[in-house]
Amino acid sequence: MRWSTPFLLKNYLDAPAEKGVYQIGEGKEDFTAKYLGRAMGGSSTIRSRLSHHYNQTGNKHVTEVNRDRLYARFIRASEPDCTETRLLKKNDFLWNEKQEPECESD
């Protein structure tokens, strides 16, 4: 699993219209993830989810921060729900309220 290079959230159109998992945080060179999300595919793509966050219709903690200084990165994942679950169990994301979503493969 290899994360993309962090990019400014406002450049969400550069993200793929595919399913996967993404992080939103601060800093490009020393990226610190604050939020973890998933895009399950279909109309919910990495690009569309990042668009929601940038346009302030996503997580309330993300909308409270100056969105122009936020960065994002992503990984493509065939089972985004399971990937998200594993990452939430291993890490503490300050802006996530749900900590262990359902994983259909569990």
Coordinates of N, CA and C in Angstrom, one line a residue:
M1 N 0.9 -1.2 0.0 CA 0.0 0.0 0.0 C 0.9 1.2 0.0
R2 N 0.7 2.1 -1.0 CA 1.6 3.2 -1.2 C 0.7 4.5 -1.3
W3 N 0.9 5.5 -0.5 CA 0.1 6.7 -0.5 C 0.6 7.6 -1.7
S4 N -0.3 8.3 -2.2 CA 0.1 9.3 -3.2 C 0.9 10.4 -2.5
T5 N 1.5 11.3 -3.3 CA 2.2 12.4 -2.8 C 1.1 13.4 -2.3
P6 N 1.3 14.0 -1.1 CA 0.2 15.0 -0.7 C 0.1 16.1 -1.7
F7 N -1.1 16.6 -1.9 CA -1.4 17.7 -2.7 C -2.5 18.6 -2.0
L8 N -2.5 19.8 -2.4 CA -3.5 20.8 -1.8 C -4.9 20.2 -2.1
L9 N -5.7 20.2 -1.0 CA -7.1 19.8 -1.1 C -7.8 20.5 -2.2
K10 N -7.5 21.8 -2.4 CA -8.2 22.6 -3.4 C -8.0 22.0 -4.8
N11 N -7.0 21.2 -5.0 CA -6.7 20.6 -6.3 C -7.3 19.2 -6.4
Y12 N -8.4 19.0 -5.7 CA -9.1 17.7 -5.7 C -9.4 17.1 -7.0
L13 N -9.5 17.9 -8.1 CA -9.7 17.4 -9.4 C -8.6 16.6 -9.9
D14 N -7.4 16.7 -9.3 CA -6.3 15.8 -9.7 C -6.4 14.4 -9.1
A15 N -7.3 14.2 -8.2 CA -7.5 12.9 -7.6 C -8.3 12.0 -8.6
P16 N -8.1 10.7 -8.5 CA -8.8 9.8 -9.4 C -10.3 9.6 -9.1
A17 N -11.0 9.4 -10.1 CA -12.5 9.1 -10.0 C -12.6 7.6 -9.8
E18 N -12.0 7.1 -8.7 CA -12.0 5.7 -8.4 C -12.2 5.5 -6.9
K19 N -12.5 4.2 -6.6 CA -12.6 3.9 -5.1 C -11.3 3.8 -4.5
G20 N -11.3 4.1 -3.1 CA -10.1 4.0 -2.4 C -10.3 4.7 -1.0
V21 N -9.1 5.0 -0.4 CA -9.1 5.6 0.9 C -8.3 6.9 0.8
Y22 N -8.6 7.9 1.5 CA -7.9 9.2 1.5 C -7.7 9.7 2.9
Q23 N -6.7 10.6 3.0 CA -6.4 11.3 4.2 C -6.4 12.8 3.9
I24 N -6.9 13.5 4.9 CA -6.8 15.0 4.8 C -6.0 15.5 6.1
G25 N -5.1 16.4 5.8 CA -4.3 16.8 6.9 C -3.5 18.1 6.6
E26 N -2.4 18.3 7.3 CA -1.7 19.5 7.2 C -0.2 19.2 6.8
G27 N 0.4 20.1 6.0 CA 1.8 20.0 5.6 C 2.0 19.1 4.4
K28 N 2.8 19.6 3.5 CA 3.1 18.8 2.3 C 4.3 17.9 2.6
E29 N 5.4 18.5 3.0 CA 6.7 17.7 3.2 C 6.6 16.9 4.5
D30 N 5.9 17.4 5.5 CA 5.8 16.7 6.8 C 4.3 16.4 7.0
F31 N 3.6 15.8 6.1 CA 2.2 15.6 6.1 C 1.8 14.9 7.4
T32 N 0.8 15.5 8.1 CA 0.2 15.0 9.3 C -1.3 14.7 9.0
A33 N -1.7 13.5 9.0 CA -3.1 13.1 8.7 C -4.0 13.4 9.9
K34 N -5.1 14.1 9.6 CA -6.0 14.4 10.7 C -7.4 13.7 10.5
Y35 N -7.6 13.3 9.2 CA -8.9 12.7 8.9 C -8.7 11.6 7.9
L36 N -9.4 10.5 8.1 CA -9.3 9.4 7.1 C -10.7 9.1 6.6
G37 N -10.9 9.0 5.3 CA -12.2 8.7 4.7 C -12.0 7.6 3.6
R38 N -13.2 7.2 3.2 CA -13.2 6.2 2.1 C -14.2 6.6 1.0
A39 N -13.9 6.1 -0.1 CA -14.8 6.2 -1.3 C -15.1 4.8 -1.8
M40 N -16.3 4.5 -1.8 CA -16.7 3.1 -2.1 C -16.9 2.7 -3.5
G41 N -16.7 3.7 -4.4 CA -16.9 3.5 -5.8 C -18.3 4.0 -6.3
G42 N -18.5 3.8 -7.6 CA -19.7 4.3 -8.2 C -19.7 5.8 -8.2
S43 N -20.7 6.5 -7.6 CA -20.6 7.9 -7.5 C -19.8 8.4 -6.4
S44 N -19.4 7.6 -5.5 CA -18.5 7.9 -4.4 C -17.0 7.6 -4.7
T45 N -16.4 8.6 -5.3 CA -15.0 8.4 -5.7 C -14.1 9.2 -4.8
I46 N -12.8 8.9 -4.9 CA -11.8 9.7 -4.2 C -12.0 11.2 -4.5
R47 N -12.1 11.5 -5.8 CA -12.3 12.9 -6.3 C -13.6 13.5 -5.7
S48 N -14.7 12.7 -5.8 CA -15.9 13.3 -5.3 C -15.9 13.5 -3.8
R49 N -15.4 12.6 -3.1 CA -15.3 12.8 -1.6 C -14.4 14.0 -1.2
L50 N -13.3 14.1 -1.9 CA -12.4 15.3 -1.6 C -13.1 16.6 -2.0
S51 N -13.9 16.5 -3.1 CA -14.7 17.7 -3.5 C -15.7 18.1 -2.4
H52 N -16.4 17.1 -1.8 CA -17.3 17.4 -0.7 C -16.6 18.1 0.4
H53 N -15.4 17.5 0.8 CA -14.7 18.1 1.9 C -14.2 19.5 1.6
Y54 N -13.7 19.7 0.4 CA -13.2 21.1 0.0 C -14.4 22.1 0.0
N55 N -15.6 21.6 -0.5 CA -16.7 22.5 -0.6 C -17.6 22.5 0.7
Q56 N -17.0 22.0 1.7 CA -17.5 22.1 3.1 C -18.8 21.4 3.3
T57 N -19.0 20.2 2.6 CA -20.2 19.4 2.9 C -19.8 18.0 3.4
G58 N -18.5 17.9 3.9 CA -18.1 16.7 4.5 C -18.0 16.8 6.0
N59 N -17.0 16.2 6.5 CA -16.7 16.1 8.0 C -16.7 17.5 8.6
K60 N -17.4 17.7 9.7 CA -17.5 19.1 10.3 C -16.2 19.6 10.8
H61 N -15.2 18.7 11.2 CA -13.9 19.2 11.7 C -13.1 19.7 10.5
V62 N -13.2 19.1 9.3 CA -12.5 19.6 8.1 C -13.1 20.9 7.7
T63 N -14.4 21.1 7.8 CA -15.0 22.4 7.4 C -14.6 23.6 8.3
E64 N -14.2 23.3 9.5 CA -13.8 24.3 10.5 C -12.4 24.9 10.3
V65 N -11.6 24.3 9.4 CA -10.3 24.7 9.2 C -10.2 25.4 7.9
N66 N -9.2 26.3 7.7 CA -9.0 27.0 6.5 C -8.7 26.0 5.4
R67 N -9.6 25.7 4.6 CA -9.5 24.6 3.6 C -8.3 24.8 2.6
D68 N -7.9 26.1 2.4 CA -6.9 26.3 1.4 C -5.5 25.9 1.9
R69 N -5.4 25.6 3.2 CA -4.1 25.1 3.7 C -4.1 23.6 4.0
L70 N -5.2 23.0 3.7 CA -5.2 21.5 3.9 C -4.7 20.8 2.7
Y71 N -4.1 19.6 3.0 CA -3.5 18.7 2.0 C -4.3 17.4 2.0
A72 N -4.2 16.7 1.0 CA -4.8 15.3 0.9 C -3.9 14.4 0.2
R73 N -4.1 13.1 0.5 CA -3.4 12.0 -0.2 C -4.3 10.8 -0.2
F74 N -4.0 9.9 -1.1 CA -4.9 8.8 -1.3 C -4.2 7.5 -1.6
I75 N -4.9 6.4 -1.5 CA -4.5 5.1 -2.0 C -5.7 4.5 -2.7
R76 N -5.5 3.8 -3.8 CA -6.5 3.0 -4.4 C -6.7 1.7 -3.6
A77 N -7.9 1.3 -3.4 CA -8.2 0.1 -2.6 C -9.4 -0.6 -3.2
S78 N -9.2 -2.0 -3.4 CA -10.3 -2.7 -3.9 C -11.4 -2.9 -2.9
E79 N -11.1 -2.8 -1.6 CA -12.1 -2.9 -0.5 C -11.9 -1.7 0.4
P80 N -12.3 -0.5 0.0 CA -12.1 0.7 0.9 C -12.6 0.6 2.3
D81 N -13.7 -0.1 2.5 CA -14.2 -0.2 3.9 C -13.3 -1.0 4.8
C82 N -12.7 -2.1 4.2 CA -11.8 -2.9 5.1 C -10.5 -2.1 5.3
T83 N -10.0 -1.5 4.2 CA -8.7 -0.7 4.3 C -8.9 0.4 5.4
E84 N -10.1 1.1 5.3 CA -10.3 2.2 6.3 C -10.4 1.6 7.7
T85 N -11.1 0.5 7.9 CA -11.2 -0.1 9.2 C -9.8 -0.5 9.8
R86 N -8.9 -1.1 8.9 CA -7.6 -1.4 9.4 C -6.8 -0.2 9.8
L87 N -6.9 0.9 9.0 CA -6.1 2.1 9.3 C -6.7 2.8 10.5
L88 N -8.0 2.8 10.7 CA -8.6 3.4 11.9 C -8.2 2.7 13.2
K89 N -8.0 1.4 13.1 CA -7.6 0.6 14.2 C -6.1 0.8 14.6
K90 N -5.3 1.1 13.6 CA -3.9 1.3 13.8 C -3.5 2.7 14.2
N91 N -4.3 3.7 13.8 CA -4.0 5.1 14.0 C -5.1 5.9 14.6
D92 N -4.7 7.0 15.2 CA -5.6 7.9 15.8 C -5.7 9.2 14.9
F93 N -6.9 9.4 14.3 CA -7.1 10.5 13.4 C -8.0 11.5 14.2
L94 N -7.4 12.7 14.5 CA -8.0 13.7 15.4 C -9.5 14.1 14.9
W95 N -9.7 14.1 13.6 CA -11.0 14.6 13.1 C -12.0 13.5 12.9
N96 N -11.6 12.3 13.0 CA -12.6 11.2 12.8 C -13.4 11.0 14.1
E97 N -14.7 10.9 13.9 CA -15.6 10.6 15.0 C -15.9 9.1 15.1
K98 N -16.1 8.5 13.9 CA -16.3 7.0 13.9 C -15.0 6.4 13.9
Q99 N -14.8 5.4 14.7 CA -13.4 4.8 14.8 C -13.3 3.4 14.2
E100 N -14.4 2.7 14.1 CA -14.3 1.3 13.5 C -15.5 1.1 12.7
P101 N -15.5 1.5 11.4 CA -16.7 1.2 10.5 C -16.8 -0.3 10.2
E102 N -17.9 -0.6 9.7 CA -18.1 -2.0 9.3 C -17.2 -2.4 8.1
C103 N -16.8 -3.6 8.1 CA -16.0 -4.2 7.0 C -16.7 -5.4 6.5
E104 N -17.2 -5.4 5.3 CA -18.0 -6.5 4.8 C -17.2 -7.9 4.8
S105 N -15.9 -7.8 4.7 CA -15.1 -9.0 4.7 C -14.9 -9.7 6.0
D106 N -15.1 -8.9 7.1 CA -14.9 -9.4 8.5 C -16.0 -10.4 8.9

